[in-house]
JSON list of C-alpha atoms in Angstrom, two decimals:
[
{"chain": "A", "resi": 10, "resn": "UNK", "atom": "CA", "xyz": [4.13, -23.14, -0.32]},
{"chain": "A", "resi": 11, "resn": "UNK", "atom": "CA", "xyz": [4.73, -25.77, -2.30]},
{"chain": "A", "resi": 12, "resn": "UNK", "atom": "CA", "xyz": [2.50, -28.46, -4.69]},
{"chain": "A", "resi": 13, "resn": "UNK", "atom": "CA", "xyz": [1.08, -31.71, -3.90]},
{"chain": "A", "resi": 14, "resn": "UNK", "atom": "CA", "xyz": [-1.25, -33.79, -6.28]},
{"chain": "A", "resi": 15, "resn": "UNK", "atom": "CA", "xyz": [-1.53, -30.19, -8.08]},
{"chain": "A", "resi": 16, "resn": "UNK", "atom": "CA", "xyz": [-2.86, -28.67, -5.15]},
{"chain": "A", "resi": 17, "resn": "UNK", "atom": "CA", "xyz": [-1.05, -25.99, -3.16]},
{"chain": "A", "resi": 18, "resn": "UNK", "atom": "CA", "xyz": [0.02, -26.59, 0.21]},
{"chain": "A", "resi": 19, "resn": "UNK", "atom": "CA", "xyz": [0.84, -24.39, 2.95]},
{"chain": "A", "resi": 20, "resn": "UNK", "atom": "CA", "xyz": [4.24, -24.81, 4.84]},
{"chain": "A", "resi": 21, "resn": "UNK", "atom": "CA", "xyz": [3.06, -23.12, 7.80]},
{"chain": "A", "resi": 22, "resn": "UNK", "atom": "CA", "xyz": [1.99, -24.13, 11.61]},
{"chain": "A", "resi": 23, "resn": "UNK", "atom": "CA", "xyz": [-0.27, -26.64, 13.29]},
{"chain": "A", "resi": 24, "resn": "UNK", "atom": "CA", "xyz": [-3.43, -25.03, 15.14]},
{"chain": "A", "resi": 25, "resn": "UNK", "atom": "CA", "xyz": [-1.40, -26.33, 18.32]},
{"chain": "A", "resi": 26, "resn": "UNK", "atom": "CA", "xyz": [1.18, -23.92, 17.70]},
{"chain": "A", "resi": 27, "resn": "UNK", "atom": "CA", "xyz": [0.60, -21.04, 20.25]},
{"chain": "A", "resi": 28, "resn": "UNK", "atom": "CA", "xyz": [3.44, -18.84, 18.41]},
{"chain": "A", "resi": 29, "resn": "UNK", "atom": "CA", "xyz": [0.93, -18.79, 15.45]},
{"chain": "A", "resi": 30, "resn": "UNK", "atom": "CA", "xyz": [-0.48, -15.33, 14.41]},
{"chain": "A", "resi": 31, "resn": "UNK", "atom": "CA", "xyz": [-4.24, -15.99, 15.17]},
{"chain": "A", "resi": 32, "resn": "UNK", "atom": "CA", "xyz": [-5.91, -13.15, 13.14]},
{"chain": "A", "resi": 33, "resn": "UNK", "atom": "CA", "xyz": [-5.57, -9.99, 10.99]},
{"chain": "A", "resi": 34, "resn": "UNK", "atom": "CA", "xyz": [-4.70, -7.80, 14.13]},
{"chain": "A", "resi": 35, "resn": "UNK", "atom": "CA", "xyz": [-1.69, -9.88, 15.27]},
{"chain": "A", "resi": 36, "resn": "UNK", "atom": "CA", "xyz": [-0.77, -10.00, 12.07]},
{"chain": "A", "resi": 37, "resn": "UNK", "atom": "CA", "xyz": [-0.82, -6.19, 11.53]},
{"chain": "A", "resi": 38, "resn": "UNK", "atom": "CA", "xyz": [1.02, -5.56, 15.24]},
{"chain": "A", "resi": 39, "resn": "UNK", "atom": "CA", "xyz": [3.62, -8.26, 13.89]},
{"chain": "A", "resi": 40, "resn": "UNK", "atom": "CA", "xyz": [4.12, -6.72, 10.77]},
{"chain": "A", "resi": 41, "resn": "UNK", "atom": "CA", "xyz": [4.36, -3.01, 12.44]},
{"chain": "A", "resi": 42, "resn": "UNK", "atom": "CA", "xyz": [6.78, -4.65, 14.96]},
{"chain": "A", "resi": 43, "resn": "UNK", "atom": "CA", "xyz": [9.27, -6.09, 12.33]},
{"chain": "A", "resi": 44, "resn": "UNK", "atom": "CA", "xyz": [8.92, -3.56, 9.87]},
{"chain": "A", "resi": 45, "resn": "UNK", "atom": "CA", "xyz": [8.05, -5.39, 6.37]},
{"chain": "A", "resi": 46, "resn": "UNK", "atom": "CA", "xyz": [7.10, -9.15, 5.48]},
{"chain": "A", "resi": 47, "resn": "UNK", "atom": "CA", "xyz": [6.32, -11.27, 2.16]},
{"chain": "A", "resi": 48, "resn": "UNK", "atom": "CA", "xyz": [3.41, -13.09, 1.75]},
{"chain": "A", "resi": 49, "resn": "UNK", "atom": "CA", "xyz": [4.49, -16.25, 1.32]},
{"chain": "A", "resi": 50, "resn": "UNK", "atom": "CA", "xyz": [8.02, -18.46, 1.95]},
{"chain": "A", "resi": 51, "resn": "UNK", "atom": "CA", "xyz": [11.22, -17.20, 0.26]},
{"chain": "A", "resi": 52, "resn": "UNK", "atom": "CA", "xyz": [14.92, -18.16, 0.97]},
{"chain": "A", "resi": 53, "resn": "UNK", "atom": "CA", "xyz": [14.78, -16.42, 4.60]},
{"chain": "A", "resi": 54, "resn": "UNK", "atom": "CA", "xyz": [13.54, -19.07, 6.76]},
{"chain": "A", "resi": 55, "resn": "UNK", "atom": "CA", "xyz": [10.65, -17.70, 9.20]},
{"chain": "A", "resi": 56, "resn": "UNK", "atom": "CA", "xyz": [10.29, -14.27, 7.23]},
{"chain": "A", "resi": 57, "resn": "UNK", "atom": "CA", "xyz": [6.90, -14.75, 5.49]},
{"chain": "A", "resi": 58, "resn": "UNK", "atom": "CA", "xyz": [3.08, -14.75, 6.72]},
{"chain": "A", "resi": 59, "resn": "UNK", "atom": "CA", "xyz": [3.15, -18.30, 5.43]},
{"chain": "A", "resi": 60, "resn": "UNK", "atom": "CA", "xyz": [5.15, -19.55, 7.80]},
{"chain": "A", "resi": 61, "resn": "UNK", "atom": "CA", "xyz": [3.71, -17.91, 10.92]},
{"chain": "A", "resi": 62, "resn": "UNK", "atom": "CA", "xyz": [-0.03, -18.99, 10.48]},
{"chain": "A", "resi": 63, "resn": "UNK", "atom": "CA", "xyz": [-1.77, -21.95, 10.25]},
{"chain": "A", "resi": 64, "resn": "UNK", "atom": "CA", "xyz": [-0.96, -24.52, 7.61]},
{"chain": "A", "resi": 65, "resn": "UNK", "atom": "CA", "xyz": [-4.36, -25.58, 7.44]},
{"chain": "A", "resi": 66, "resn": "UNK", "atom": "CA", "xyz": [-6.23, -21.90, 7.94]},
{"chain": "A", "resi": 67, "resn": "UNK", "atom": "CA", "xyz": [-5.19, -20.34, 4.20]},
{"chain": "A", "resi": 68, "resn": "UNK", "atom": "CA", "xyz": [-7.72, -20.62, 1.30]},
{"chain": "A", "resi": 69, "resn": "UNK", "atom": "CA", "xyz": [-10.89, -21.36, 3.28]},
{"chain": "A", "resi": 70, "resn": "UNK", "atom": "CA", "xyz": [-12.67, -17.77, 2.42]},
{"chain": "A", "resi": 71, "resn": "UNK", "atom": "CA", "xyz": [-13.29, -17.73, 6.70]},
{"chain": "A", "resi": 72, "resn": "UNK", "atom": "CA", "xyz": [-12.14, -13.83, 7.02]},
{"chain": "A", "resi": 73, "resn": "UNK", "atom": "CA", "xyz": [-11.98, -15.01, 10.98]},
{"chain": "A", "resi": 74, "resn": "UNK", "atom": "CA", "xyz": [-8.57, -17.18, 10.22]},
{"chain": "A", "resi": 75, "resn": "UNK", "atom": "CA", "xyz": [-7.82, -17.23, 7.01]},
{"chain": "A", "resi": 76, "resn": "UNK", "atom": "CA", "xyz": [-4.52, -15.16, 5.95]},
{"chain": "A", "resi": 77, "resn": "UNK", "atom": "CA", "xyz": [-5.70, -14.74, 2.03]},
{"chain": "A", "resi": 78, "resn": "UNK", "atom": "CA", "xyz": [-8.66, -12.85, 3.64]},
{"chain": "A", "resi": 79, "resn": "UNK", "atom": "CA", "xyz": [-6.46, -10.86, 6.22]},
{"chain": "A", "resi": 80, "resn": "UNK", "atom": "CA", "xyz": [-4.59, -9.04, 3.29]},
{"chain": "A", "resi": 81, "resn": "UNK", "atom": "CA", "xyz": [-7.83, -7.65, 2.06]},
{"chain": "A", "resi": 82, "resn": "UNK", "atom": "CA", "xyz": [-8.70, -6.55, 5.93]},
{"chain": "A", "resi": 83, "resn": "UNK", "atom": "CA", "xyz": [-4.91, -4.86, 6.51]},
{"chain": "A", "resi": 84, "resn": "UNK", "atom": "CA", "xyz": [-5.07, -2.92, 2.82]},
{"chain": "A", "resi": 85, "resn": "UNK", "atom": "CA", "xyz": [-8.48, -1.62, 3.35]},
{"chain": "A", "resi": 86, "resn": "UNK", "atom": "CA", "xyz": [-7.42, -0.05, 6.82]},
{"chain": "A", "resi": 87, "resn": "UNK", "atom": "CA", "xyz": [-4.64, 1.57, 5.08]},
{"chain": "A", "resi": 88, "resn": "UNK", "atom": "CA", "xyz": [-2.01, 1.73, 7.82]},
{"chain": "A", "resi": 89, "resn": "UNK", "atom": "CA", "xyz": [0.12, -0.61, 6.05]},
{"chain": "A", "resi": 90, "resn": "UNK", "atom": "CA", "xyz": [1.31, -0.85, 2.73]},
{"chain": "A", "resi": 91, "resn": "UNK", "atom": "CA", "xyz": [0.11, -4.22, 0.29]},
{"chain": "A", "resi": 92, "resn": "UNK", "atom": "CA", "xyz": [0.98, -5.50, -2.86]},
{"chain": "A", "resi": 93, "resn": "UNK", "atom": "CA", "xyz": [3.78, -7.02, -4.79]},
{"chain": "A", "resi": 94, "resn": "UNK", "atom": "CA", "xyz": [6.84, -5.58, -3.20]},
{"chain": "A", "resi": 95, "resn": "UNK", "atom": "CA", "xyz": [9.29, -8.52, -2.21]},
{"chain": "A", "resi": 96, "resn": "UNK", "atom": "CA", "xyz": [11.09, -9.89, -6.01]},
{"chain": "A", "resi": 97, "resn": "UNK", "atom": "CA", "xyz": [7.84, -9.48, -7.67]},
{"chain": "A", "resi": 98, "resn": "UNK", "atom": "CA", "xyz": [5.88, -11.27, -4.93]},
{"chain": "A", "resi": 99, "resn": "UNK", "atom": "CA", "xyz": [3.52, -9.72, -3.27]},
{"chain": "A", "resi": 100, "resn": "UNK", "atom": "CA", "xyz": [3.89, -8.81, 0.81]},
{"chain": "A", "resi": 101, "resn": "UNK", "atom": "CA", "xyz": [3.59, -6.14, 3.60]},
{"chain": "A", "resi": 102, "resn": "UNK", "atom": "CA", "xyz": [5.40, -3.04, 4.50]},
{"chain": "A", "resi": 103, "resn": "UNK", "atom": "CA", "xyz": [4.65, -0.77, 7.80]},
{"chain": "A", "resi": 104, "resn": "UNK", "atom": "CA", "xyz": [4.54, 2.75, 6.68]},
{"chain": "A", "resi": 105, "resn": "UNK", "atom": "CA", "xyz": [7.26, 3.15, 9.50]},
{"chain": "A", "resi": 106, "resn": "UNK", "atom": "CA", "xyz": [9.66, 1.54, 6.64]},
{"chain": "A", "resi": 107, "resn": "UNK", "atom": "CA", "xyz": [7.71, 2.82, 3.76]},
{"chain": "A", "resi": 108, "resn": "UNK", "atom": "CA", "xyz": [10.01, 5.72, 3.21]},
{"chain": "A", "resi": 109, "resn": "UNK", "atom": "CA", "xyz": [12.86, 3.55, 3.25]},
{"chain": "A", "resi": 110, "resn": "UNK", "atom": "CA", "xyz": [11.40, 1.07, 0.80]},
{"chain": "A", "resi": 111, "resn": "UNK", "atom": "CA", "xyz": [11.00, 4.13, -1.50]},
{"chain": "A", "resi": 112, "resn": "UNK", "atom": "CA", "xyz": [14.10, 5.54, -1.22]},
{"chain": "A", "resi": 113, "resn": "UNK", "atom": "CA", "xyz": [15.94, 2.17, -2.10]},
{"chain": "A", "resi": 114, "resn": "UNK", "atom": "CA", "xyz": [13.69, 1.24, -5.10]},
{"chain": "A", "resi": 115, "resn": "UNK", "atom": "CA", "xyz": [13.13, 5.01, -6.66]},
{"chain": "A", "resi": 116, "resn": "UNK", "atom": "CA", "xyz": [16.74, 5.79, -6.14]},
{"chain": "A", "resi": 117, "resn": "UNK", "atom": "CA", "xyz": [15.68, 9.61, -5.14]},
{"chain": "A", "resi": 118, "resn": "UNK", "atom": "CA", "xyz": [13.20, 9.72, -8.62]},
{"chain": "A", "resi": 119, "resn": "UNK", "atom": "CA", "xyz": [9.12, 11.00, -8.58]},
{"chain": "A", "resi": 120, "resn": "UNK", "atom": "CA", "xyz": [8.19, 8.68, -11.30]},
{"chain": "A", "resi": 121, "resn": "UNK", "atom": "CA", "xyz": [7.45, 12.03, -13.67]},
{"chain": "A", "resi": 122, "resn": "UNK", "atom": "CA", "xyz": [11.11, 12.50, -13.29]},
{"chain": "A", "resi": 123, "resn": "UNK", "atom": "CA", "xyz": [12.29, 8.83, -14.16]},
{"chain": "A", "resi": 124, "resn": "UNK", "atom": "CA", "xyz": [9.86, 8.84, -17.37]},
{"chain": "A", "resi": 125, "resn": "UNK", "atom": "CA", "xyz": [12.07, 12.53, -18.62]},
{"chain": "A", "resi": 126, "resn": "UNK", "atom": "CA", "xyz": [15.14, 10.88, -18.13]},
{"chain": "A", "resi": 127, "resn": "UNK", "atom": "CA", "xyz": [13.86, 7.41, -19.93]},
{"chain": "A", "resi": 128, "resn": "UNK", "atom": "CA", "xyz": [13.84, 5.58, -16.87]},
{"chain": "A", "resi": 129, "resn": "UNK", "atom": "CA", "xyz": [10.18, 4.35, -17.36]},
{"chain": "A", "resi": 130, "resn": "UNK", "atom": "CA", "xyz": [7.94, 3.08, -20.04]},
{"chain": "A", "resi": 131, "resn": "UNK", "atom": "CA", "xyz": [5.41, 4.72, -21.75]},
{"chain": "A", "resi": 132, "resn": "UNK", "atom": "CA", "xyz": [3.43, 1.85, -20.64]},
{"chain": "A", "resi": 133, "resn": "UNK", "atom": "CA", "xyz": [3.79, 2.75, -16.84]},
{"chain": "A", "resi": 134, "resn": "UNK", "atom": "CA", "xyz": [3.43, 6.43, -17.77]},
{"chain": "A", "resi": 135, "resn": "UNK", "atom": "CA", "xyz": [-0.25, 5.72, -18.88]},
{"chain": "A", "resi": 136, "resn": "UNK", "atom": "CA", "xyz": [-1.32, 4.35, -15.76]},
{"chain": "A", "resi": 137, "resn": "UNK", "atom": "CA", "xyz": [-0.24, 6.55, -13.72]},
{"chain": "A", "resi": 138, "resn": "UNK", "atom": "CA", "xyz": [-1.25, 8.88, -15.46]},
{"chain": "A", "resi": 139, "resn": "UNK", "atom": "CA", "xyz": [-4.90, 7.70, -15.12]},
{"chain": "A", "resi": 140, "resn": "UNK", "atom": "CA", "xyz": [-4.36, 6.89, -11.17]},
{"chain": "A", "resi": 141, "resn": "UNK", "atom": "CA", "xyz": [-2.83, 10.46, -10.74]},
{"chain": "A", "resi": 142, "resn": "UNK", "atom": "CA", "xyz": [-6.80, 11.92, -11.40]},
{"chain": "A", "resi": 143, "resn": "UNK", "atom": "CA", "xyz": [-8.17, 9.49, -8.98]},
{"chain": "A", "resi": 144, "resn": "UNK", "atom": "CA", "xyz": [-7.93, 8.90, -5.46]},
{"chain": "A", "resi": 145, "resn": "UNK", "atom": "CA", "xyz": [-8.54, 4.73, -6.03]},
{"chain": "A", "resi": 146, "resn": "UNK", "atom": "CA", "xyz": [-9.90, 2.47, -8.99]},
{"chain": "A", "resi": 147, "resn": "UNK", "atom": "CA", "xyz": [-10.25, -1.08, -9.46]},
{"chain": "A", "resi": 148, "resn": "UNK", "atom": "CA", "xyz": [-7.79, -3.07, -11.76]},
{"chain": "A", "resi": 149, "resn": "UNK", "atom": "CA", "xyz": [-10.54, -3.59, -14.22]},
{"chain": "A", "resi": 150, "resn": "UNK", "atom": "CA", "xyz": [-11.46, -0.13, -14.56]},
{"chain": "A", "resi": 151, "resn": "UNK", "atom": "CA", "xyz": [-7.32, 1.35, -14.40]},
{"chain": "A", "resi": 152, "resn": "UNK", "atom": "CA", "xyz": [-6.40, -1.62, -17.41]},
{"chain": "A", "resi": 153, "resn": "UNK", "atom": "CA", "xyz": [-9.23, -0.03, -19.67]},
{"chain": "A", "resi": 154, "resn": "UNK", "atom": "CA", "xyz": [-8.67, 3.64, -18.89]},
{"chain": "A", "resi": 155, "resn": "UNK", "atom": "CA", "xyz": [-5.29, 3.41, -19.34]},
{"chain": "A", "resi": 156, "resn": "UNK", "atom": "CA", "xyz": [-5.69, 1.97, -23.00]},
{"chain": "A", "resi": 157, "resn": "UNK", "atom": "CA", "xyz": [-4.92, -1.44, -22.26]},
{"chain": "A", "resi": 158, "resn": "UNK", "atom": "CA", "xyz": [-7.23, -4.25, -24.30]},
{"chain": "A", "resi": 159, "resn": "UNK", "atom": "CA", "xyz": [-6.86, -7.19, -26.76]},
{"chain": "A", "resi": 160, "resn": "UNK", "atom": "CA", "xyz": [-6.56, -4.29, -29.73]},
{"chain": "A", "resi": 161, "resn": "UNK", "atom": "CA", "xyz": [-4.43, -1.40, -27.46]},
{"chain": "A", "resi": 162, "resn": "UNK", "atom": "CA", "xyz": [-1.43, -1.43, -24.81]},
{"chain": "A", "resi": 163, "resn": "UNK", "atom": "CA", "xyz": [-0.26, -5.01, -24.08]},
{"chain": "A", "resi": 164, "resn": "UNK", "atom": "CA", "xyz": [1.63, -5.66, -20.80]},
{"chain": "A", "resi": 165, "resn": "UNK", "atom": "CA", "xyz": [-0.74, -4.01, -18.07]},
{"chain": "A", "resi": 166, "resn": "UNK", "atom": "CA", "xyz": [-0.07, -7.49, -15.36]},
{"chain": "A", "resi": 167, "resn": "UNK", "atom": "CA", "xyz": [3.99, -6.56, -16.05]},
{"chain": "A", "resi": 168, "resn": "UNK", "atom": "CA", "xyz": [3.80, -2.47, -15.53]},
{"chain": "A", "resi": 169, "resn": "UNK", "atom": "CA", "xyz": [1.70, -3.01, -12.53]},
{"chain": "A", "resi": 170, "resn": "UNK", "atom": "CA", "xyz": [4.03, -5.10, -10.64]},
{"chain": "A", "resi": 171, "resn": "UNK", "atom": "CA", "xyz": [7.04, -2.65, -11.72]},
{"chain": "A", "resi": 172, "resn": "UNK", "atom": "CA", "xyz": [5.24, 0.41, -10.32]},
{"chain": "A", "resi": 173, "resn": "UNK", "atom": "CA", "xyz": [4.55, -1.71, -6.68]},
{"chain": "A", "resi": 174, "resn": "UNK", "atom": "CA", "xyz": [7.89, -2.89, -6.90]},
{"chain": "A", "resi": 175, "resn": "UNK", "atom": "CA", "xyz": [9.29, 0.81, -7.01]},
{"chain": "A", "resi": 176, "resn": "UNK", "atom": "CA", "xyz": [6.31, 2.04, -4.64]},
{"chain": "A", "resi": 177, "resn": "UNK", "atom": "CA", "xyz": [4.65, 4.31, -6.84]},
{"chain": "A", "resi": 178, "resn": "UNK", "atom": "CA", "xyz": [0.94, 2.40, -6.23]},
{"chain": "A", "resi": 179, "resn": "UNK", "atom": "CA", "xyz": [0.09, 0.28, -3.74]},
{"chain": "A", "resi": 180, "resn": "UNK", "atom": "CA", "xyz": [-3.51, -2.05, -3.16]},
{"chain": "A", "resi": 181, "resn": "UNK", "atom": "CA", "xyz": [-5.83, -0.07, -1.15]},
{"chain": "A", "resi": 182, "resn": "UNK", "atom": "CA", "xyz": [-8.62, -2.24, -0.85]},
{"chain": "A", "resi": 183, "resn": "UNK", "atom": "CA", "xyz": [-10.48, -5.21, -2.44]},
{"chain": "A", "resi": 184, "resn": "UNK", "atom": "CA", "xyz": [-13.71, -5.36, -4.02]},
{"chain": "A", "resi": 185, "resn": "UNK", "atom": "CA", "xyz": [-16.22, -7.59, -6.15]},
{"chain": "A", "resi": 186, "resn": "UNK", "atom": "CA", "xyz": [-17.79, -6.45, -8.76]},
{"chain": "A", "resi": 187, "resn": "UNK", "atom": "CA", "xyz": [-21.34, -6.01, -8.90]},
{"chain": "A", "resi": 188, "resn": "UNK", "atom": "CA", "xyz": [-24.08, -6.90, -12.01]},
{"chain": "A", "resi": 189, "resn": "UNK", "atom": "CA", "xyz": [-27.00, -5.26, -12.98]},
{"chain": "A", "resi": 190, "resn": "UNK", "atom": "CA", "xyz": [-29.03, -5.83, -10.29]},
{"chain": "A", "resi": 191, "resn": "UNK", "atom": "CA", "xyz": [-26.30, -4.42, -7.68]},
{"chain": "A", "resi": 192, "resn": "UNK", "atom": "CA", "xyz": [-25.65, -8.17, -6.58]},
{"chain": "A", "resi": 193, "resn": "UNK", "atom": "CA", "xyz": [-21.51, -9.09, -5.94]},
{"chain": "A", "resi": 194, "resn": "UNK", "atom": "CA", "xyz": [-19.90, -11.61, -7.94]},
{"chain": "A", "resi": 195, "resn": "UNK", "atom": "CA", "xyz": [-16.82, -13.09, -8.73]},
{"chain": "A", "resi": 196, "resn": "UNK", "atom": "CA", "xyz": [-13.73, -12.65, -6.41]},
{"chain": "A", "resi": 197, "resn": "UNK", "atom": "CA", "xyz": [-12.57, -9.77, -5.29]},
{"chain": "A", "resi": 198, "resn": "UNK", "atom": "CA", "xyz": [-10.88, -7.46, -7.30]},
{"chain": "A", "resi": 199, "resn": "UNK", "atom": "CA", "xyz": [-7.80, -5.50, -5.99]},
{"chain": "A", "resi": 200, "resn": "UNK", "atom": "CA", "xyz": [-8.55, -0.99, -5.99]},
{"chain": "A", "resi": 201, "resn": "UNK", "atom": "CA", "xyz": [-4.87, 0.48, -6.15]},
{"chain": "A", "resi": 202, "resn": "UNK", "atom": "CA", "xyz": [-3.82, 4.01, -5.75]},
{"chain": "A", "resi": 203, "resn": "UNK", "atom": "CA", "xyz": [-0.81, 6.40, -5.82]},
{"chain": "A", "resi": 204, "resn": "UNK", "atom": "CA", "xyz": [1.41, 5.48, -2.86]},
{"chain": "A", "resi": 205, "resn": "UNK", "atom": "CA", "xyz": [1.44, 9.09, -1.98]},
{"chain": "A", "resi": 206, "resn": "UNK", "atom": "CA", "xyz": [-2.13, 9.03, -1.32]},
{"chain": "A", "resi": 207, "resn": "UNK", "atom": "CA", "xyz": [-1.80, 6.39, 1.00]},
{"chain": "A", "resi": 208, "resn": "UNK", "atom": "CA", "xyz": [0.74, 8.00, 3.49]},
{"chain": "A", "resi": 209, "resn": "UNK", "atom": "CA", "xyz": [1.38, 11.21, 2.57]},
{"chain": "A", "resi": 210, "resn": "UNK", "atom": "CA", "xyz": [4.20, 13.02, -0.39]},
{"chain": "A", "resi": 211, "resn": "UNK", "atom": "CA", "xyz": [5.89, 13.98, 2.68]},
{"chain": "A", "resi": 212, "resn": "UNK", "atom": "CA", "xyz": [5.84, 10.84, 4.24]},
{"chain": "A", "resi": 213, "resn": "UNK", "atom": "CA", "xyz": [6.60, 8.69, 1.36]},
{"chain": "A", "resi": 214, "resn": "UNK", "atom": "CA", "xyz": [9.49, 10.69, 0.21]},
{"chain": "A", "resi": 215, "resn": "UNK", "atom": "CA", "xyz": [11.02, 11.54, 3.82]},
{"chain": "A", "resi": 216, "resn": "UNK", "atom": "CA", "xyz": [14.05, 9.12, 2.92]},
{"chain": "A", "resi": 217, "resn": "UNK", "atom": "CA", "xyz": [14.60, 10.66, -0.48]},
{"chain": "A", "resi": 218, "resn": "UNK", "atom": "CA", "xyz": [18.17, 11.96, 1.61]},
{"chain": "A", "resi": 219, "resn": "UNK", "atom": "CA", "xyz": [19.43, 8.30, 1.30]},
{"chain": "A", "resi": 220, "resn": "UNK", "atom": "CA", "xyz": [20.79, 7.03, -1.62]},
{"chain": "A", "resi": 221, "resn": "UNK", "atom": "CA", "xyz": [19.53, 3.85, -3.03]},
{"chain": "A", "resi": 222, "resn": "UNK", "atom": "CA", "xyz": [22.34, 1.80, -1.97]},
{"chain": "A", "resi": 223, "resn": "UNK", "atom": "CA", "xyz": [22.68, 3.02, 1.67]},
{"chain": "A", "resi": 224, "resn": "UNK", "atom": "CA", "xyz": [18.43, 2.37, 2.04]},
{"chain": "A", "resi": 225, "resn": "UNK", "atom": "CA", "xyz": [19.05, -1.29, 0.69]},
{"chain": "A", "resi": 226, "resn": "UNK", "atom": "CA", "xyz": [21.36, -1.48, 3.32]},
{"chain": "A", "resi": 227, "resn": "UNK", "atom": "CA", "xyz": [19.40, -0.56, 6.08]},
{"chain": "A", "resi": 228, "resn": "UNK", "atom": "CA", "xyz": [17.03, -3.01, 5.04]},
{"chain": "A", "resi": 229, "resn": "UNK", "atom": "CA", "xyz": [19.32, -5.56, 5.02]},
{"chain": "A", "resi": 230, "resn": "UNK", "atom": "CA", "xyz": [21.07, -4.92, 8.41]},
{"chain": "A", "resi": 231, "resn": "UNK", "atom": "CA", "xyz": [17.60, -4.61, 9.76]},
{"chain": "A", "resi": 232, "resn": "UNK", "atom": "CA", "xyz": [16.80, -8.01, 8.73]},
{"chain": "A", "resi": 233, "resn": "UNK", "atom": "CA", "xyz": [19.89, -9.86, 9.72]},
{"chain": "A", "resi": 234, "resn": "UNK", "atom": "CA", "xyz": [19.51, -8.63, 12.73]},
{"chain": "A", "resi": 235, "resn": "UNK", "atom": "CA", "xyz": [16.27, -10.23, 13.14]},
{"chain": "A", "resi": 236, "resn": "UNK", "atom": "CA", "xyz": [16.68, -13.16, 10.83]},
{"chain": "A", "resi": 237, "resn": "UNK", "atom": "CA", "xyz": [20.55, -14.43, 12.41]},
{"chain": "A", "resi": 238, "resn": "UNK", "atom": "CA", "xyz": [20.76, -17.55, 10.37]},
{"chain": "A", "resi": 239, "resn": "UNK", "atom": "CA", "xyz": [19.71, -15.97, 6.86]},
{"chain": "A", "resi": 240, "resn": "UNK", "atom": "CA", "xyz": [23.37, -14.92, 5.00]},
{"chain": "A", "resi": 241, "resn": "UNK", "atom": "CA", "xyz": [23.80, -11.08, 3.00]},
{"chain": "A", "resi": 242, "resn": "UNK", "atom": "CA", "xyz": [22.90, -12.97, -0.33]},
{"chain": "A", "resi": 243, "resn": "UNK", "atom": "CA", "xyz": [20.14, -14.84, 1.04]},
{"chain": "A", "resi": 244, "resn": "UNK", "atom": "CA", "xyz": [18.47, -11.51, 2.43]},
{"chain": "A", "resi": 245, "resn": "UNK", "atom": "CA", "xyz": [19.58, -9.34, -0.20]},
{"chain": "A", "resi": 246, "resn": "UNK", "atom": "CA", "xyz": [17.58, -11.64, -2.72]},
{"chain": "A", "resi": 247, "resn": "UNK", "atom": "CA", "xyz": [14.92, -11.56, -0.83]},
{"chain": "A", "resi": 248, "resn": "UNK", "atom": "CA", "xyz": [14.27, -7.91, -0.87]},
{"chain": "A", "resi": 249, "resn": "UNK", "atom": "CA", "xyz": [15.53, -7.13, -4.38]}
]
């Protein structure tokens, strides 16, 4: 993606292109098939949604073509995991590789663990704290319950990426919010929930064995081997 005339522009294919992924199921069978994939371009050529759909589909609200839409449609049928999980940026991971993802970026900690040993901030304690007594909530809803205002906590945008990052929540949905008269409005909001309650505490923590350094590197050798130009660095960015 880059910017033109302060607009954003896609760098992805032509409408021509019959390797393009054509809608939210190809996506989702690409995604299973490969494991894990960002959003948008990075430093591994090819390895990004952006790149593998239609320059001109993104940002048109069209749910039938447009990949901005298709994240909403793959996080609400919860069989893969969405949200900022690739160097802050947000992206895809099968729940094949879930347990992987976890074990490289919890290092073997529950996140009540990492706050004892003063691994995590009382800032990420609150929310999940507040997520842990319900199954989803809306952004909105988790900032304010979790103390976090113009007069309370400050930093709610920088905890939540953290907590994706180390796959303790994850997006399960998106939603608009409604007014008085039960009418939507707005754009829709992201609903996140405890990772666990996605896929399972057994699931999710089924590669606790590995330690953080060996999951990395399964990651890593996964992707070279699919990705044959991209070097160690390039990849290992990438995924940090």
């Amino acid at each position: 993606m880059i910017t033109l005339d302060g607009k954003w522009t896609m760098e992805g294919l032509s409408r021509e292109d019959n390797n393009r992924i054509k809608n939210y199921k190809e996506l989702t069978r690409f995604i299973n098939a490969i494991g894990f994939l960002p959003l948008f371009k990075n430093n591994v050529k090819g390895f990004s949604v952006e790149e593998i759909t239609a320059a001109d589909s993104w940002w048109g609200g069209n749910t039938e073509e447009d990949p901005w839409e298709w994240r909403q449609l793959i996080a609400a049928e919860g069989n893969v995991a969405y949200g900022k999980l690739f160097n802050n940026k947000a992206g895809f991971v099968s729940k094949e590789w879930y347990p992987v993802f976890a074990a490289y970026r919890r290092d073997g900690y529950d996140f009540d663990s990492r706050y004892e040993d003063g691994l995590a901030s009382r800032k990420c304690k609150l929310i999940m704290d507040v997520l842990s007594e319900y199954e989803t909530l809306p952004s909105y809803e988790l900032k304010a319950m979790a103390g976090f205002s113009s007069k309370g906590e400050k930093g709610f945008d920088g905890a939540m990426t953290l907590l994706q990052m180390q796959t303790y929540i994850t997006v399960r949905d998106f939603k608009r919010k409604r007014n008085k008269k039960n009418e939507e409005y707005g754009w829709p909001i992201a609903i996140y929930s405890l990772s666990e309650k996605l896929f399972g505490e057994e699931h999710v923590r089924s590669a606790y064995h590995m330690e953080a350094k060996a999951a990395k590197e399964e990651i890593i050798k996964h992707l070279l081997g699919l990705f044959k130009e991209a070097s160690y660095e390039e990849i290992a960015k990438c995924i940090k």
